[in-house]
Amino acid sequence: MANNKKKKATPVQQEYQKLAKQIEPKRPIFKNCLRAFLSGGAICVIGQAIQEMFVHWGGFDEKKASNPTVAVLILISVILTSLGVYDKIAQWAGAGSAVPVTGFANSMASAAIEHRSEGLVLGVGGKMFKLAGPVIVFGTVAAFFVGIVTFVFKGTGGGH
Amino acid sequence: MIFLWAFLVGGAICVFGQICFDAFKLTPAHTMTLLVVLGAIADGLGLYDPLVQFAGAGASVPITSFGNALVHGALEELQKDGWIGVITGIFKVTSAGISAAIIFSFLAALMVKPKG
């Protein structure tokens, strides 16, 4: 897409883009990656701790415990989003707070809260999936094709 | 030990996301979408389950596990009900995550006023 834009631009525009690129502050990739690593890892460790609790006291086995774990993380994330804390964490953590499932919940909760003034149906109901929608749509379509491919190659015996 | 691996693997997946943000200039929505699709494909190839075994929440907390869970549901029902199971089973495993996110977000929107 970026290349297409470049071709259509007039020489003046091209020069401007070059200039803009020079002046644009360089993103501190290494620092951002380090922050993402630490915060993302920390969220996963919290998730692991919750999972161990479900295994020890909730009577879930290792495999089944991941579902309630995700639900608890989502609840925590929605509460932190409501208090305005999650956005502050996200500013520091970048992808470290966006990639875990808590980021998914944060995107839904913040969209729902933000558009509350537009009404319950069109605002909260309609805008909640603004960011989460693409994830669900592409995840579902990808899962469908993976399922079909498995069916074609392995029949109904596929799966894990 | 599982905690260390959870930290390392979960952190590594987040670094991948950060590189997509910074180096490839992808939007968060594009990055999440990419990760979910990668998770779905990895499970289709049978790679994701061993990773979860190895890293625990390090693999099951990042959004890639959402794609993994979608495929899991589809394949489970595929075994049980044949080809139609691919459609009927997709949301079977992810129900907890999606339901929780919808319900809690809705309740939060009822109770909280937007800031800023």
Coordinates of C-alpha atoms in Angstrom, one line a residue, chain A residues 21 24 27-29 32-34 36-45 47-49 51-52 63 66-75 78 81-85 93-102 104-105 108-110 112-114 116-117 120 124-125 128-129 131 134-136 138-148 150-151 154-160, chain B residues 2-4 6-15 17-19 21-23 25-26 28-29 31-33 35-37 40-47 49 53 55-67 70-72 74-76 78-83 86-87 90-94 96-98 100-106 108-115:
Chain A
K21 CA 10.7 10.5 7.4
E24 CA 10.1 11.5 12.5
R27 CA 11.2 4.4 17.5
P28 CA 13.3 3.0 20.3
I29 CA 12.7 -0.6 19.1
N32 CA 10.1 -1.1 23.5
C33 CA 10.8 -4.8 22.9
L34 CA 12.4 -5.1 26.4
A36 CA 7.0 -5.8 26.0
F37 CA 9.0 -8.8 27.0
L38 CA 9.0 -8.0 30.7
S39 CA 5.4 -6.9 31.0
G40 CA 4.1 -9.7 28.7
G41 CA 6.1 -12.3 30.6
A42 CA 4.8 -10.9 33.9
I43 CA 1.1 -11.1 32.7
C44 CA 1.7 -14.7 31.7
V45 CA 3.3 -15.5 35.1
G47 CA -1.9 -16.3 34.5
Q48 CA 0.2 -19.3 35.4
A49 CA -0.3 -18.5 39.1
Q51 CA -4.0 -21.5 36.7
E52 CA -2.1 -23.3 39.5
K63 CA -5.9 -28.6 30.4
S66 CA -6.9 -22.6 31.1
N67 CA -10.5 -21.6 30.4
P68 CA -11.4 -20.3 33.8
T69 CA -7.9 -18.7 34.0
V70 CA -8.6 -16.7 30.9
A71 CA -12.0 -15.7 32.3
V72 CA -10.3 -14.4 35.5
L73 CA -7.7 -12.5 33.6
I74 CA -10.4 -10.9 31.5
L75 CA -12.3 -9.9 34.6
V78 CA -11.9 -5.1 32.6
T81 CA -9.7 -0.7 32.3
S82 CA -12.7 0.7 34.2
L83 CA -10.3 2.3 36.7
G84 CA -8.2 3.8 33.9
V85 CA -5.2 1.8 35.1
A93 CA 4.2 -1.9 28.1
G94 CA 3.2 -1.5 24.4
A95 CA 2.6 -4.9 22.9
G96 CA 3.3 -6.5 26.3
S97 CA -0.1 -5.6 27.5
A98 CA -1.8 -5.8 24.1
V99 CA -0.9 -9.3 23.0
P100 CA -2.1 -11.2 26.1
V101 CA -5.8 -11.9 26.3
T102 CA -6.0 -9.1 28.8
F104 CA -8.3 -8.2 24.0
A105 CA -10.6 -7.6 26.9
M108 CA -13.6 -4.4 24.2
A109 CA -14.1 -2.8 27.6
S110 CA -12.6 0.6 26.6
A112 CA -17.8 -0.2 25.3
I113 CA -17.2 2.5 28.0
E114 CA -16.1 5.1 25.4
R116 CA -21.7 4.5 26.2
S117 CA -23.0 8.0 25.5
L120 CA -26.7 0.9 24.9
V124 CA -22.1 -0.2 23.7
G125 CA -23.5 -3.1 21.6
M128 CA -17.7 -3.0 21.5
F129 CA -16.2 -5.1 18.8
L131 CA -11.0 -3.8 17.7
P134 CA -11.2 -8.3 13.3
V135 CA -9.6 -10.7 15.7
I136 CA -12.7 -12.8 16.0
F138 CA -10.0 -13.7 11.1
G139 CA -9.6 -16.2 13.8
T140 CA -12.9 -17.9 12.9
V141 CA -12.2 -17.9 9.2
A142 CA -8.7 -19.2 9.8
A143 CA -10.0 -22.0 12.1
F144 CA -12.6 -22.9 9.5
F145 CA -10.0 -23.4 6.8
V146 CA -7.6 -25.3 9.1
G147 CA -10.6 -27.5 10.0
I148 CA -11.4 -28.1 6.3
T150 CA -7.6 -31.3 8.4
F151 CA -10.8 -32.9 7.2
K154 CA -7.0 -36.7 7.7
G155 CA -10.7 -37.3 7.5
T156 CA -12.6 -37.2 10.8
G157 CA -9.7 -38.8 12.5
G158 CA -7.8 -35.4 12.6
G159 CA -7.4 -33.4 15.7
H160 CA -5.4 -33.7 18.8
Chain B
I2 CA 6.9 -23.8 34.5
F3 CA 6.7 -20.2 35.7
L4 CA 10.1 -19.4 34.1
A6 CA 5.7 -19.1 31.0
F7 CA 7.6 -15.8 31.5
L8 CA 10.1 -16.4 28.7
V9 CA 7.6 -17.8 26.1
G10 CA 4.9 -15.3 26.9
G11 CA 7.4 -12.5 26.8
A12 CA 8.8 -13.7 23.5
I13 CA 5.3 -13.7 21.8
C14 CA 4.8 -10.1 23.1
V15 CA 8.2 -9.1 21.7
G17 CA 4.0 -8.2 18.6
Q18 CA 6.1 -5.2 19.5
I19 CA 8.3 -5.8 16.5
F21 CA 4.2 -2.5 15.8
D22 CA 7.6 -0.8 15.5
A23 CA 9.5 -2.4 12.7
K25 CA 4.4 -0.4 11.4
L26 CA 1.4 -2.6 11.7
P28 CA -2.6 -3.1 16.9
A29 CA -5.6 -4.6 15.1
T31 CA -0.9 -7.4 14.7
M32 CA -3.6 -9.1 16.8
T33 CA -5.2 -10.5 13.7
L35 CA -1.1 -13.5 15.8
V36 CA -4.6 -15.2 16.0
V37 CA -4.2 -16.5 12.4
A40 CA -4.7 -21.2 14.3
I41 CA -2.3 -22.4 11.7
A42 CA 0.2 -23.6 14.4
D43 CA -2.5 -25.7 16.0
G44 CA -3.5 -27.1 12.6
L45 CA 0.1 -28.3 12.3
G46 CA -0.1 -29.8 15.8
L47 CA 2.6 -27.4 17.1
D49 CA -0.3 -28.2 22.1
Q53 CA 2.5 -28.3 27.6
A55 CA 5.2 -23.2 28.7
G56 CA 1.7 -23.3 30.3
A57 CA 0.2 -19.9 30.6
G58 CA 3.1 -18.5 28.5
A59 CA 1.3 -20.1 25.6
S60 CA -2.3 -20.0 26.7
V61 CA -2.5 -16.4 27.8
P62 CA -1.3 -14.6 24.6
I63 CA -3.9 -14.0 22.0
T64 CA -2.4 -16.7 19.7
S65 CA -4.1 -19.2 22.0
F66 CA -7.4 -17.8 20.9
G67 CA -6.7 -19.0 17.4
L70 CA -10.9 -21.9 17.8
V71 CA -9.2 -24.7 15.8
H72 CA -9.4 -27.0 18.8
A74 CA -13.6 -27.2 15.3
L75 CA -11.4 -30.3 15.3
E76 CA -13.1 -31.8 18.4
L78 CA -15.1 -32.7 13.4
Q79 CA -14.1 -36.0 15.1
K80 CA -17.5 -36.4 16.7
D81 CA -20.0 -35.2 14.0
G82 CA -18.0 -35.2 10.8
W83 CA -17.5 -32.3 8.5
V86 CA -16.0 -27.6 11.6
I87 CA -18.9 -25.1 11.7
I90 CA -15.5 -23.4 16.3
F91 CA -16.6 -21.5 19.3
K92 CA -16.9 -24.4 21.7
V93 CA -13.7 -23.9 23.5
T94 CA -13.4 -20.1 23.3
A96 CA -15.4 -18.8 28.2
G97 CA -13.2 -16.0 26.9
I98 CA -15.6 -14.4 24.5
A100 CA -16.5 -13.3 29.8
A101 CA -15.2 -10.4 27.7
I102 CA -18.7 -9.4 26.4
I103 CA -20.5 -9.7 29.8
F104 CA -17.8 -7.9 31.9
S105 CA -17.3 -5.2 29.2
F106 CA -21.1 -4.6 29.1
A108 CA -18.3 -2.0 33.0
A109 CA -19.9 0.3 30.4
L110 CA -23.1 0.5 32.5
M111 CA -21.2 1.4 35.7
V112 CA -18.2 3.5 34.5
K113 CA -18.2 6.9 33.0
P114 CA -15.6 7.5 30.3
K115 CA -12.6 9.6 31.3

